[in-house]
Structures are given as C-alpha cells and as structure tokens.
C-alpha cells in the first residue's frame, strides 16, 4: 500500500484536506485576504505601492527589448518576475489594470502555500487552517501585497519548495526533490535575496539536526543540495552569456541602499507595532517549538525565525532601506498557531485569546488598507499618459528636484524610456553633475543608461520633456523651454537641443548661476532661505542636504573677511548690527573685495548709526530713517531690470513697517514711500563692478509681487540678468 501511494499521482499531495471544515476555512481565508488587498481600490483608481511603477516598467522593458535582454543586460533586477507580469499583461491588456489584480493572485497563492506547508509540517489540518486564517488578515501579508510583490511571490514559492522538501524528507520520493528544486529555481529568478535566505534556512536547519546519519537527515541534505543546483545552473548560463546581472546583484549586496539610522528605526518600529498581535504569541510558539521534539519542520521554523531575526538586526544597524521587510517575512502566523495549540490548556481562555488576536488583526488590517495612499496624483498620472500617447518614443523626461523620486519611477512606469535624474542644462551639455545626498538613489545609473544606449550621442533626435510635478523649472530653464498648451508640460526648444553653440551659451549662464556663493545674516533668515531655495532650486531637497552655495551666518556678527569666506553675495536680512562701527567696517571690506550686498528692513539704519560714511560708500545714500508704520506702503516708480516685468508706477501694500532712506548721492531710487517722492524704500547702487541695494521692507511681510522684485534684485546684484529676462 505504501508503495502504491508513493507512485500515485503527486498532485494528490496538494489537495485540500478531506474535512470540509478546513477546506471551507481555507477558502474563506483566501476571500478575506483578497477583500483586504482590493480595499484601497474601492476608494480610488490610482495604483498604490512605492515599487509599483517599477513593475510597470518591467512589463514595458520585456515587451520592447525581449526576453534575452531582460535576463542578460541587468537593467531589470528581477527578470523572471518581469516575465511573469508580462505574461499576465497579455491577458489584461493594461499593466495598470494588471497590477490591481496580481496582488490578489499572489495573496491567494501565499495563503494556499502557507496552509499546505503548515499541514504537511505539523500533520494537523486544524493548525494549518488557523495559520491560513491568521495570515489572511495579518498586516505583514498586506504590506507585502501592497509594496513588494516580487518578495511576496518569492515567499510563496519558498513555502512551496519547503512543502515539497518536507514531502521528500518524509517519503523519500525523489520526484518531490525535483519539484522542490523547480520551485526554488522560480524563487531565484523572482527574488535572488529571498532565495539566498532560503538556502540559509535549509543549511541551519540541517545543522540543528541531532542525528545526522539517519535516512531522514541524509534526504534533508540531498534536498538542500538540490535547492542549490539552480544557483549553479544560472551562474553557468550567465558565464556564457553576460555576467552583468551578477555584478549588479553583488554591488547591491555589498553596497545596500542606506537611509539614515533614524528613518530606518522609525520604519522598523512602525512595522513591529502593527505586527504586535502576532508577535506576542509568536514568542509563545517559539517556546513551544524549543520544548518539543525537533522534527524537520520545527527545525526549519526555528532556523527561519533565527536567520531572519539576525538579518533584521544587521540591516537595522546598517540603516538599510529593506530592514523592516524581515519583520513582515517572519513565519509569525505559523508560530502563533503552534503557540495557540500548545498554550494555555483551558479551552475558554484559548478561544478568548484566538478571538482577541483575530479582532486586533482585522482592526489593524482595515485601518492600514484604508490609510494607504498612492504615491502619484491623478493630475500627474494624466499628464504622463498624455506624454506617452502624444510625444512619440524618443523622449527624455528629467526628474528634479529629487524629492519627486517616486514620481520619477512613475515616469518610467507610464512613459517608459528614458528618465534622467538631474537638471536640464548638464544633460544638454553632456556634463554630468555629482548629485549626492538622496538616500537610495544613484543618479549615475540613469546617466550611464543614456550613454550605453547612445542617447547622448544622438540627443538632437530626442524631445526633452519637463513635466510639472516631476520637474521644477529654474530661471534658466524657462528661457529654453516652451509650454504645451493646456498642459503643465514644457518641451525644450529643439533649435537649442540641436545647436551646440546655444547649448554652451545657456550652460555658461546656468553654471555661473549655480556656482554663486551666498551668505545670510540677520533675524529674517528663515524667510530669506525659503526665497533663495525657490530661486536656486536644489536637486536634493534642503531638508535632506543643506545647499553648499548658501551659508547661514546667524544673527550677530560678520566673520572677518578672508579668502575662505569669500562670497559673491551677502544678504543682510533685518540685521541688527547694534550700531557698531566695526561691523560696518567689516561689511565695507567685503564690498571692496567684490561681494555684492543686498540689505532689507532695518539693516541699513543700524549700519547708518554705526557709520554714515560707510553706508554712503556702499549704498550711495546720506540718510536712513527708523522703521515706521507710516512708511510701509511702497510705489515702484522707476523703470529698471528689477521692475521690467510690471507697469510703472505701481503701488503695493501689505508690509507693517518700512525703513526709508533719502539724499541719494550715487544710488538710484527704484521705489518710494507712497506718501512721499523723497523717501525711498528701494535703492540700488554700483561702484566699479560691485553692486549693492537697500530694500526697506521685511521679507516675511512682503507680498507676492514684492518677493518677485526681490528675486530679480538678487540676480541684478550678481550680474545675472541673463538668467531671467
């Protein structure tokens, strides 16, 4: 009989248990998990998940470049997963619609695989049914379905491989070892890191065996070797085709994507908190496993828990971006099921604990899925679809600043090739910038792709498209790009893209603009920096990395001038110089050395009380007055570069107080106090090639029009009028 069973149809091993109750629980569990997975799409149509657009691009890449390129070029880091998605897309017709369905398919496979594994390992259908039910409403399951579909699918194949591995160890039927090896091969192609962790689990499990000469242990060793064979086969294949994927994988392991330790810990704490209902009783399950007889499955569970916990600890200490994934891939539902079966003994208490765990799980899962938000808004998604449908294949979409890194992924997912992280002028000039500071983003990879594919050599054949929400235009960009009617989309003028002399002209303007070194001193520094960041747009957000060209000197005293602190522009933003002549003398030294000076609010009045002669030397005025409510209304009365975009005269209000000046010697008055033609609130002065200006309003009180004029004033002071015409 035993021989007949072994030679029977192997598919019998994956049938549901004969007891209809357990089959019903499995079906209900699959239904529950699918309901939770689809819940976000009942509220909106936009796709969720940070990596989701990467999966969309994988489908695009397979369809455009073929299967061979997908596996050998290294552009797609999970080629088999891309191939699986591409196969599904043939049925759905749209990768966007497909990626709403695949999480439910993978979730169903996950629940079925964890049920089969638990049933085979424990020989207990009730434990397997409980495991499936706990998994269906677990935060970890939904987190995997929403965010990391390849890892989710690989985890399912890992449990399927474990299932067949256990069947082989228990029965000795070699066909099970072959099926385990095939499942492992799929896992390796879908997610190499998950495959590596699985091999670690098998090895540790074997080493934990007490009697290694038994037939079962020998079969366990053979099964482990069988699971390593796919790695050898893939390496042999790549040896004769292309080692690029191996090199890229090795680099990603040796140099993992790292964020700050604080961010890594916050993400980890969040996931641990949401897993608390299962974590508490999984500890009980571990205790039960340690006390009981350690058969193959129990050893595998302990090895799984131990290896993933150590990996979690190591990745957390390194601050890697994927540290928290080891929380959601722990076998918590299985451990909880073991804990529930082994403790406590009182039936009523056990039922109460089970109901409490399920209620907490359901509550957390519901809240988590309802709070999930897409990483792209509908307006941007529609704009990208318009780009894809109307601008052809040969386009490049720059992404800058990098705060829109997620939107950059959506560009790839919706539009396809090519994206470029950085500003437009370096791209046109073929002179890559060294951008740094944004976690997990290597901008050189995208530049290298443009080089390797010959795009940079034939740049004139491509349209460079600047999409609002993905790219924030700078002052120079506005001169070289034309807006598409009825869209927040700009296309770089093709006559510039194809003309090297024009590219060089605008690049030199941009280079001078970007290399400007600015220092700020005074009380109103926060507002000043906000305005500067709007003008000098930093590719890496200022909250991550402080721009190197902008220096904050505080509120008190100027540093003594030397070559190490030589600035192009010094902004005195409501600076209280304490009527100190020495501070005025230091400021004069900066001015005589070629540093432009722009003063706002009471800065000039404080300097005037310290040294009227120096104020006259720098600003070209003989008299400054204290702040006054009566002098807050301003009238722009003189045509100049800073007022060239408005009609003169123009009255402006909004500031609480103004600091006027009079008796201009060398200065030119641009704006007066509204009630007087002799009191000026905006004056400019130039001695030799160095420029200075006084703007008598406080920056934090300026209205929108005043701020625009202040920005133009900064460009004028720096001789950068060509940046903004």
XYZ file of C-alpha atoms in Angstrom:
725
model
C 0.000 0.000 0.000
C 2.776 2.354 0.909
C 4.480 1.787 -2.448
C 1.231 2.333 -4.316
C 0.668 5.645 -2.501
C 4.174 6.846 -3.354
C 3.707 6.005 -7.021
C 0.331 7.679 -7.131
C -0.417 10.989 -8.728
C 1.772 13.593 -6.999
C -0.976 16.140 -7.312
C -2.775 14.342 -4.523
C -0.258 15.896 -2.136
C -1.614 19.355 -2.748
C -5.295 18.568 -2.410
C -7.292 20.194 0.339
C -7.915 18.110 3.465
C -10.833 15.773 3.350
C -12.537 17.569 6.209
C -14.811 20.143 4.628
C -14.474 22.469 7.608
C -10.770 23.032 6.972
C -11.359 23.400 3.228
C -14.004 25.999 3.965
C -11.650 27.902 6.301
C -9.011 27.949 3.555
C -11.478 29.327 1.001
C -12.730 31.925 3.493
C -9.141 32.936 4.254
C -8.410 33.457 0.554
C -11.588 35.525 0.250
C -10.669 37.654 3.275
C -7.169 38.426 2.061
C -8.449 39.355 -1.413
C -11.022 41.684 0.109
C -8.343 43.440 2.153
C -5.913 43.641 -0.789
C -8.537 45.193 -3.063
C -9.905 47.552 -0.391
C -7.787 50.600 -1.407
C -9.145 50.369 -4.964
C -12.705 50.608 -3.716
C -11.808 54.176 -2.665
C -9.805 55.276 -5.718
C -8.487 54.103 -9.060
C -4.813 55.076 -8.668
C -2.270 52.314 -8.083
C -0.643 52.058 -4.676
C 2.864 50.989 -3.680
C 6.273 52.699 -3.993
C 7.689 49.962 -6.285
C 4.548 49.518 -8.392
C 5.746 51.742 -11.284
C 8.975 49.695 -11.375
C 6.856 46.622 -12.102
C 5.055 48.552 -14.850
C 8.404 49.429 -16.397
C 9.440 45.759 -16.214
C 6.479 44.842 -18.413
C 7.366 47.666 -20.807
C 11.001 46.508 -20.972
C 10.160 42.871 -21.742
C 7.754 43.910 -24.495
C 10.212 46.367 -26.062
C 13.571 44.627 -25.712
C 12.638 40.953 -25.473
C 13.265 38.113 -23.050
C 17.004 37.730 -23.737
C 17.781 41.367 -22.938
C 15.637 41.183 -19.807
C 17.773 38.355 -18.425
C 21.231 39.492 -19.580
C 21.522 43.299 -19.535
C 20.970 43.777 -15.802
C 18.519 46.665 -16.331
C 15.727 44.577 -14.789
C 16.901 43.208 -11.449
C 14.101 40.609 -11.172
C 13.819 39.236 -14.719
C 11.631 36.204 -14.078
C 9.114 38.312 -12.182
C 9.068 40.734 -15.129
C 8.420 37.819 -17.468
C 5.552 36.556 -15.281
C 3.959 40.022 -15.234
C 4.384 40.355 -18.993
C 2.594 37.025 -19.474
C -0.297 38.178 -17.277
C -0.429 41.517 -19.143
C -1.241 39.677 -22.373
C -4.496 38.677 -20.726
C -5.365 42.035 -19.156
C -4.131 44.337 -21.944
C -3.025 47.059 -19.498
C -0.200 46.909 -16.982
C -2.059 49.386 -14.750
C -5.130 47.156 -14.554
C -2.920 44.104 -14.208
C -1.167 45.435 -11.103
C -4.506 45.802 -9.341
C -5.155 42.094 -9.859
C -1.735 40.466 -9.375
C -1.579 41.238 -5.626
C -4.794 39.241 -5.199
C -3.393 36.357 -7.254
C -0.166 36.347 -5.247
C -2.077 36.679 -1.960
C -4.219 33.647 -2.842
C -1.106 31.631 -3.684
C 0.506 32.799 -0.430
C -2.443 31.657 1.712
C -2.623 28.318 -0.102
C 1.126 27.706 0.226
C 1.266 28.550 3.940
C -1.718 26.241 4.500
C -0.088 23.344 2.641
C 3.256 23.879 4.350
C 1.715 24.004 7.824
C -0.413 20.930 7.163
C 2.498 18.901 5.828
C 4.880 20.029 8.545
C 2.552 19.617 11.526
C 0.301 16.820 10.174
C -2.533 18.857 11.663
C -5.225 20.284 9.377
C -6.711 22.424 12.143
C -3.339 24.105 12.759
C -2.961 24.687 9.020
C -6.448 26.215 8.814
C -5.690 28.511 11.749
C -2.421 29.570 10.109
C -4.263 30.446 6.871
C -6.898 32.433 8.772
C -4.299 34.395 10.749
C -2.314 35.124 7.574
C -5.364 36.385 5.696
C -5.824 39.391 7.993
C -2.197 39.939 9.048
C -0.596 43.338 8.462
C 2.524 41.596 7.136
C 0.556 39.907 4.346
C -0.991 43.197 3.227
C 2.314 45.044 3.478
C 3.907 42.500 1.139
C 0.953 42.631 -1.268
C 0.942 46.436 -1.411
C 4.635 47.229 -1.519
C 6.877 44.318 -2.542
C 5.110 41.964 -4.905
C 8.272 40.090 -6.067
C 9.217 39.294 -2.476
C 5.618 38.267 -1.804
C 5.602 35.832 -4.738
C 9.083 34.555 -3.882
C 7.951 33.872 -0.312
C 5.077 31.777 -1.669
C 7.471 29.756 -3.834
C 9.769 29.363 -0.843
C 6.964 27.773 1.148
C 6.006 25.588 -1.830
C 9.634 24.463 -2.061
C 9.612 23.775 1.700
C 6.417 21.776 1.253
C 7.973 19.510 -1.376
C 11.233 19.380 0.584
C 9.326 18.023 3.596
C 7.459 15.556 1.361
C 10.792 14.273 0.077
C 12.334 14.030 3.550
C 9.282 12.199 4.895
C 8.697 9.823 1.967
C 11.987 9.567 0.096
C 10.218 10.056 -3.261
C 12.787 11.789 -5.490
C 10.108 13.475 -7.550
C 9.380 15.695 -4.575
C 13.026 16.784 -4.531
C 12.729 17.676 -8.217
C 9.568 19.705 -7.601
C 11.294 21.447 -4.678
C 14.218 22.300 -6.948
C 11.882 23.699 -9.636
C 10.091 25.890 -7.083
C 13.489 27.092 -5.843
C 14.517 27.960 -9.395
C 11.412 30.124 -9.763
C 12.184 31.791 -6.440
C 15.759 32.524 -7.537
C 14.568 34.197 -10.742
C 11.915 36.213 -8.925
C 13.929 37.417 -5.932
C 17.605 36.331 -5.515
C 17.821 37.678 -1.953
C 14.842 35.565 -0.859
C 16.498 32.554 -2.481
C 19.723 33.208 -0.559
C 17.844 33.448 2.736
C 16.040 30.177 1.941
C 19.335 28.350 1.432
C 20.495 29.745 4.793
C 17.329 28.353 6.419
C 17.912 24.886 4.940
C 21.564 24.809 5.970
C 20.879 25.972 9.555
C 18.005 23.508 9.838
C 20.257 20.637 8.773
C 22.999 21.700 11.197
C 20.447 21.695 14.034
C 19.678 18.007 13.484
C 20.934 15.817 16.335
C 21.394 12.565 14.403
C 22.856 13.412 11.012
C 23.386 9.777 9.893
C 19.703 8.877 9.786
C 17.981 8.353 6.462
C 15.809 11.420 7.007
C 18.853 13.632 7.615
C 20.558 12.252 4.528
C 17.478 13.065 2.475
C 17.399 16.508 4.078
C 20.997 17.074 2.968
C 20.228 15.858 -0.573
C 17.171 18.118 -0.710
C 19.271 21.105 0.380
C 21.886 20.363 -2.300
C 19.094 20.030 -4.873
C 17.933 23.549 -3.974
C 21.454 24.896 -4.514
C 21.655 23.399 -8.022
C 19.547 26.228 -9.609
C 22.189 28.727 -8.498
C 24.933 26.707 -10.172
C 22.845 26.333 -13.337
C 22.053 30.053 -13.577
C 25.689 31.005 -12.939
C 26.819 28.618 -15.682
C 24.285 30.109 -18.087
C 25.358 33.677 -17.311
C 29.035 32.719 -17.642
C 28.474 32.070 -21.339
C 26.070 34.977 -21.910
C 26.556 38.016 -19.667
C 27.822 38.439 -16.104
C 26.298 41.906 -15.831
C 23.333 40.764 -13.683
C 25.749 39.028 -11.284
C 27.900 42.155 -10.991
C 24.852 44.353 -10.334
C 23.499 41.919 -7.717
C 26.893 41.742 -5.994
C 27.136 45.543 -5.911
C 23.657 45.837 -4.395
C 24.589 43.353 -1.649
C 27.984 44.920 -0.925
C 26.603 48.449 -1.088
C 22.987 48.215 0.111
C 20.673 51.175 -0.228
C 21.139 53.063 3.012
C 18.968 55.688 4.642
C 19.552 57.411 7.948
C 19.518 55.218 11.044
C 16.654 57.310 12.436
C 14.462 56.709 9.382
C 15.296 53.001 9.355
C 14.383 52.686 13.021
C 11.104 54.576 12.553
C 10.050 52.268 9.715
C 11.025 49.240 11.761
C 9.138 50.415 14.850
C 6.037 51.094 12.731
C 6.021 47.587 11.273
C 6.768 45.973 14.630
C 3.912 47.931 16.224
C 1.427 46.818 13.575
C 2.567 43.201 13.994
C 2.161 43.210 17.787
C -0.933 40.900 17.908
C 1.068 38.146 16.216
C 4.469 38.977 17.696
C 3.326 38.430 21.286
C 2.022 34.932 20.736
C 4.716 34.012 18.215
C 7.108 34.173 21.187
C 4.922 31.543 22.840
C 5.126 29.498 19.653
C 8.941 29.671 19.666
C 8.954 28.479 23.277
C 6.681 25.551 22.365
C 8.991 24.586 19.467
C 12.071 24.726 21.671
C 10.475 22.432 24.285
C 9.046 19.899 21.846
C 10.750 17.231 19.763
C 12.530 18.953 16.888
C 11.455 17.259 13.700
C 12.421 18.683 10.298
C 9.627 21.230 10.106
C 10.164 22.533 13.624
C 13.871 22.958 12.918
C 13.073 24.803 9.702
C 10.733 27.150 11.562
C 13.369 27.871 14.195
C 16.037 28.377 11.514
C 13.671 30.676 9.600
C 12.973 32.752 12.705
C 16.622 32.861 13.787
C 18.126 33.767 10.389
C 15.547 36.445 9.601
C 15.860 37.949 13.092
C 19.649 38.183 12.734
C 19.292 39.686 9.248
C 16.773 42.166 10.665
C 19.203 43.191 13.393
C 22.130 43.575 10.975
C 20.152 45.589 8.409
C 18.747 47.811 11.143
C 22.239 48.596 12.424
C 23.349 49.411 8.858
C 20.223 51.512 8.272
C 19.340 49.763 5.003
C 16.048 50.574 3.316
C 14.775 46.982 3.385
C 15.461 46.212 7.069
C 11.781 46.206 8.017
C 10.995 43.597 5.355
C 12.485 40.911 7.576
C 9.693 41.662 10.058
C 6.899 41.030 7.562
C 8.539 37.866 6.190
C 8.883 36.117 9.557
C 6.655 32.998 9.891
C 4.545 34.697 12.556
C 1.159 33.065 11.718
C 2.672 29.563 11.912
C 4.423 30.361 15.192
C 1.201 31.786 16.658
C -0.686 28.651 15.601
C 1.869 26.492 17.407
C 1.657 28.773 20.423
C -2.133 28.599 20.413
C -2.105 24.801 20.196
C 0.425 24.423 22.987
C -0.745 27.081 25.483
C -2.850 27.673 27.537
C -4.664 24.465 28.437
C -8.047 25.961 29.394
C -10.380 25.849 26.388
C -12.342 29.025 27.234
C -9.136 31.028 27.631
C -7.777 29.686 24.346
C -10.940 30.720 22.486
C -10.806 34.154 24.085
C -7.158 34.624 23.022
C -7.939 33.469 19.483
C -10.866 35.882 19.142
C -8.768 38.734 20.580
C -5.944 38.086 18.085
C -8.353 37.925 15.150
C -10.189 41.108 16.187
C -6.939 43.053 16.593
C -5.636 41.720 13.287
C -8.833 42.668 11.471
C -8.808 46.156 13.004
C -5.183 46.831 12.110
C -5.604 45.417 8.590
C -8.708 47.515 7.917
C -7.152 50.713 9.202
C -3.905 50.089 7.326
C -5.622 49.458 3.998
C -7.941 52.445 4.377
C -4.966 54.693 5.144
C -2.914 53.550 2.146
C -2.383 56.414 -0.299
C -0.995 56.336 -3.852
C 2.390 57.959 -4.493
C 1.062 59.834 -7.525
C -1.914 62.126 -8.004
C -4.409 61.870 -10.838
C -3.295 65.106 -12.496
C 0.311 63.946 -12.840
C -0.758 60.489 -13.951
C -2.935 62.010 -16.702
C -0.100 64.286 -17.828
C 2.284 61.345 -18.117
C -0.284 59.349 -20.077
C -0.633 62.341 -22.443
C 3.151 62.425 -22.915
C 3.195 58.711 -23.731
C 0.342 58.960 -26.219
C 1.316 62.191 -27.985
C 5.092 62.729 -27.999
C 6.396 59.516 -29.541
C 9.103 57.111 -28.393
C 12.196 59.306 -28.457
C 11.758 61.389 -25.354
C 13.762 62.070 -22.195
C 11.977 63.126 -19.008
C 14.271 64.793 -16.432
C 13.380 64.497 -12.738
C 14.416 67.349 -10.459
C 14.384 68.019 -7.538
C 14.793 64.517 -6.181
C 12.005 64.970 -3.666
C 9.962 63.733 -6.634
C 11.997 60.497 -6.815
C 8.827 58.413 -6.527
C 7.315 60.407 -9.380
C 10.437 59.568 -11.382
C 9.573 55.898 -11.028
C 6.090 56.674 -12.318
C 7.640 58.339 -15.362
C 9.371 55.055 -16.173
C 6.263 53.039 -15.443
C 3.881 55.096 -17.572
C 6.100 56.701 -20.227
C 8.958 54.176 -20.474
C 12.480 55.076 -21.612
C 14.181 57.423 -20.710
C 14.298 59.221 -17.384
C 17.207 61.287 -16.115
C 17.689 62.495 -12.540
C 19.163 65.971 -12.705
C 18.831 69.398 -14.300
C 18.355 70.076 -17.995
C 21.469 72.133 -18.832
C 24.026 69.499 -17.732
C 22.106 66.994 -19.859
C 22.208 69.257 -22.912
C 25.914 69.965 -22.380
C 26.683 66.257 -21.726
C 28.413 67.253 -18.482
C 27.011 65.156 -15.623
C 26.712 66.731 -12.193
C 27.738 64.944 -8.997
C 24.439 64.790 -7.157
C 24.556 63.211 -3.730
C 22.632 63.018 -0.504
C 19.328 61.471 -1.590
C 19.060 58.002 0.054
C 18.948 55.017 -2.247
C 19.180 56.991 -5.496
C 22.257 56.574 -7.708
C 21.811 59.190 -10.428
C 24.870 57.882 -12.283
C 22.922 54.744 -13.225
C 20.492 56.790 -15.302
C 23.265 58.821 -16.933
C 25.143 55.606 -17.774
C 21.993 54.193 -19.359
C 21.789 57.242 -21.623
C 25.438 56.752 -22.563
C 25.243 52.993 -23.120
C 22.145 53.268 -25.304
C 23.719 56.005 -27.463
C 21.119 58.588 -26.462
C 23.660 61.282 -25.567
C 25.384 60.944 -28.934
C 22.101 61.468 -30.750
C 20.475 63.891 -28.333
C 19.130 66.083 -31.136
C 16.799 63.234 -32.127
C 15.082 63.281 -28.733
C 12.495 65.550 -27.169
C 13.350 66.667 -23.644
C 10.053 66.928 -21.788
C 9.663 68.770 -18.499
C 6.514 67.635 -16.707
C 5.084 69.623 -13.811
C 5.114 67.558 -10.629
C 8.259 65.803 -11.823
C 10.455 68.723 -12.829
C 10.545 72.194 -11.281
C 11.746 74.727 -13.849
C 14.586 77.044 -12.853
C 15.073 80.582 -14.125
C 17.352 79.482 -16.987
C 15.097 76.540 -17.911
C 12.235 78.950 -18.549
C 14.246 80.549 -21.373
C 14.872 77.322 -23.275
C 11.530 75.518 -22.885
C 8.109 76.108 -24.419
C 4.874 75.238 -22.660
C 2.407 72.829 -24.220
C -0.994 74.459 -24.456
C -3.495 73.372 -21.787
C -0.896 71.220 -20.017
C 1.665 71.682 -17.266
C 4.272 70.334 -19.660
C 7.263 72.069 -21.222
C 9.383 70.875 -24.133
C 12.940 72.132 -24.552
C 13.199 74.089 -27.798
C 14.528 71.725 -30.459
C 16.541 74.525 -32.071
C 18.567 74.692 -28.844
C 18.922 70.926 -28.417
C 20.445 70.649 -31.896
C 22.698 73.731 -31.624
C 25.936 73.248 -29.667
C 26.754 76.976 -29.520
C 23.351 77.801 -27.994
C 23.746 74.946 -25.536
C 27.141 76.268 -24.486
C 25.758 79.813 -24.133
C 22.937 78.764 -21.794
C 25.130 76.271 -19.956
C 27.647 79.008 -19.083
C 24.829 81.214 -17.755
C 23.494 78.291 -15.726
C 26.976 77.376 -14.481
C 27.634 80.903 -13.226
C 24.217 80.957 -11.594
C 24.701 77.599 -9.836
C 28.243 78.404 -8.641
C 27.185 81.602 -6.875
C 28.111 81.603 -3.192
C 25.649 83.411 -0.918
C 25.757 84.228 2.805
C 22.838 85.341 5.007
C 22.961 87.237 8.290
C 20.101 88.702 10.314
C 16.805 87.972 12.015
C 14.711 87.078 8.973
C 16.909 84.207 7.759
C 14.203 81.536 7.502
C 12.156 83.566 5.014
C 15.301 84.523 3.111
C 16.391 80.906 2.724
C 12.916 79.916 1.560
C 13.110 82.546 -1.195
C 16.637 81.504 -2.142
C 15.622 77.841 -2.370
C 12.834 78.862 -4.747
C 15.353 80.662 -6.953
C 18.372 78.373 -6.563
C 16.445 75.110 -6.738
C 18.477 72.385 -5.082
C 18.262 68.961 -6.783
C 18.447 67.315 -3.363
C 15.798 68.815 -1.016
C 17.254 71.265 1.512
C 15.708 69.307 4.409
C 17.992 66.411 3.449
C 21.171 68.236 2.435
C 21.812 71.955 3.018
C 22.777 73.541 -0.335
C 26.518 74.181 -0.429
C 26.168 77.565 -2.107
C 24.049 79.086 0.709
C 25.608 79.748 4.113
C 23.811 80.879 7.267
C 25.945 83.287 9.362
C 23.455 83.621 12.212
C 22.169 86.894 13.653
C 25.085 88.578 15.418
C 28.461 89.456 13.879
C 30.031 89.167 10.478
C 33.119 86.957 10.249
C 36.315 88.820 9.367
C 36.889 88.693 5.621
C 39.374 86.158 4.275
C 39.691 84.012 1.172
C 37.944 81.054 2.812
C 34.716 83.013 3.284
C 34.716 84.965 0.072
C 31.098 85.336 -1.020
C 29.513 86.561 -4.232
C 26.507 87.958 -2.376
C 25.874 88.937 1.229
C 22.230 89.360 2.274
C 21.583 91.467 5.370
C 18.116 90.308 6.281
C 16.747 92.607 9.006
C 20.227 92.561 10.556
C 20.704 94.318 13.872
C 24.328 95.471 13.726
C 23.957 97.179 17.127
C 25.106 100.478 15.586
C 28.635 99.019 15.658
C 31.196 100.815 13.507
C 33.427 97.732 13.463
C 30.646 95.699 11.859
C 30.209 98.429 9.256
C 33.947 98.363 8.544
C 33.916 94.575 8.093
C 30.992 94.950 5.699
C 32.896 97.562 3.703
C 35.812 95.145 3.355
C 33.500 92.556 1.809
C 32.133 95.192 -0.572
C 35.548 96.462 -1.676
C 36.618 92.850 -2.336
C 33.771 92.431 -4.819
C 30.974 90.978 -2.692
C 27.527 92.262 -3.687
C 25.306 93.356 -0.784
C 21.523 93.395 -0.513
C 20.048 94.766 2.739
C 16.448 94.530 3.878
C 14.341 96.213 6.563
C 16.305 97.935 9.334
C 19.785 96.652 8.324
C 20.876 99.919 6.659
C 19.515 102.055 9.503
C 21.560 100.063 12.062
C 24.688 100.435 9.924
C 23.967 104.135 9.386
C 24.002 104.728 13.144
C 27.354 102.965 13.292
C 28.995 104.755 10.346
C 27.081 107.074 7.948
C 30.205 107.363 5.754
C 30.376 103.608 5.125
C 26.651 103.461 4.359
C 27.149 106.233 1.794
C 30.155 104.354 0.336
C 28.248 101.099 -0.062
C 24.663 102.141 -0.740
C 25.085 105.678 -2.144
C 22.748 107.338 0.380
C 23.302 110.006 3.038
C 20.297 109.487 5.312
C 18.462 106.476 6.772
C 15.371 106.525 8.993
C 13.981 104.140 11.623
C 11.171 101.701 10.930
C 7.765 103.389 10.638
C 4.207 102.207 10.086
C 3.559 105.351 8.005
C 6.271 104.354 5.535
C 5.091 100.799 4.798
C 3.233 101.481 1.512
C 5.554 101.355 -1.482
C 5.328 102.790 -5.013
C 7.557 101.342 -7.749
C 8.325 104.432 -9.796
C 11.429 103.771 -11.908
C 11.871 101.529 -14.926
C 14.749 99.138 -14.320
C 15.653 95.456 -14.729
C 14.049 94.603 -11.388
C 10.751 96.266 -12.399
C 10.852 95.469 -16.118
C 8.010 92.948 -15.920
C 5.479 95.397 -14.343
C 3.830 98.621 -15.480
C 5.237 101.733 -13.814
C 4.099 103.291 -11.495
C 2.752 100.502 -9.313
C 1.591 100.849 -5.724
C 1.970 97.886 -3.352
C 0.823 97.357 0.226
C 0.973 94.645 2.843
C 4.058 95.283 4.996
C 3.517 96.501 8.554
C 6.532 98.827 8.581
C 9.036 100.330 6.174
C 12.598 101.650 6.615
C 13.059 104.541 4.148
C 16.237 106.334 3.045
C 16.841 109.711 1.361
C 19.506 112.051 -0.003
C 20.758 109.762 -2.739
C 24.307 110.517 -3.867
C 25.330 107.741 -6.211
C 22.296 105.499 -5.734
C 19.281 105.170 -7.997
C 15.801 105.156 -6.490
C 13.528 102.376 -7.740
C 10.623 102.681 -5.307
C 9.439 105.418 -2.981
C 7.219 105.634 0.049
C 3.697 106.013 -1.310
C 3.178 109.287 0.581
C 6.495 110.914 -0.369
C 8.645 111.306 -3.500
C 11.758 111.986 -1.406
C 11.768 108.897 0.780
C 12.879 105.682 -0.908
C 12.193 102.105 0.082
C 14.196 100.505 -2.740
C 17.509 101.922 -3.974
C 20.364 100.371 -5.943
C 23.978 101.401 -6.184
C 27.046 100.323 -8.143
C 30.701 101.215 -7.514
C 33.063 99.876 -10.127
C 31.637 96.393 -10.799
C 30.248 95.727 -7.316
C 26.562 96.269 -6.658
C 24.509 96.966 -3.525
C 20.836 97.523 -2.775
C 18.562 98.521 0.093
C 15.005 97.147 0.236
C 13.245 98.746 3.213
C 10.615 96.053 3.775
C 10.854 92.962 5.930
C 10.913 89.839 3.736
C 8.362 87.952 5.834
C 5.894 90.841 5.309
C 6.348 91.254 1.553
C 3.501 90.367 -0.758
C 3.948 88.114 -3.785
C 4.847 90.979 -6.124
C 7.485 92.350 -3.727
C 9.079 88.900 -3.470
C 9.388 88.629 -7.260
C 11.101 92.012 -7.363
C 13.413 90.919 -4.534
C 14.418 87.834 -6.527
C 15.186 89.961 -9.562
C 17.129 92.305 -7.287
C 19.363 89.401 -6.240
C 20.042 88.480 -9.867
C 20.840 92.105 -10.712
C 23.260 92.376 -7.763
C 25.092 89.291 -9.047
C 25.239 90.473 -12.701
C 22.988 87.558 -13.611
C 20.372 89.467 -15.572
C 20.679 86.947 -18.415
C 19.200 84.275 -16.159
C 15.800 85.964 -16.068
C 14.854 88.278 -18.898
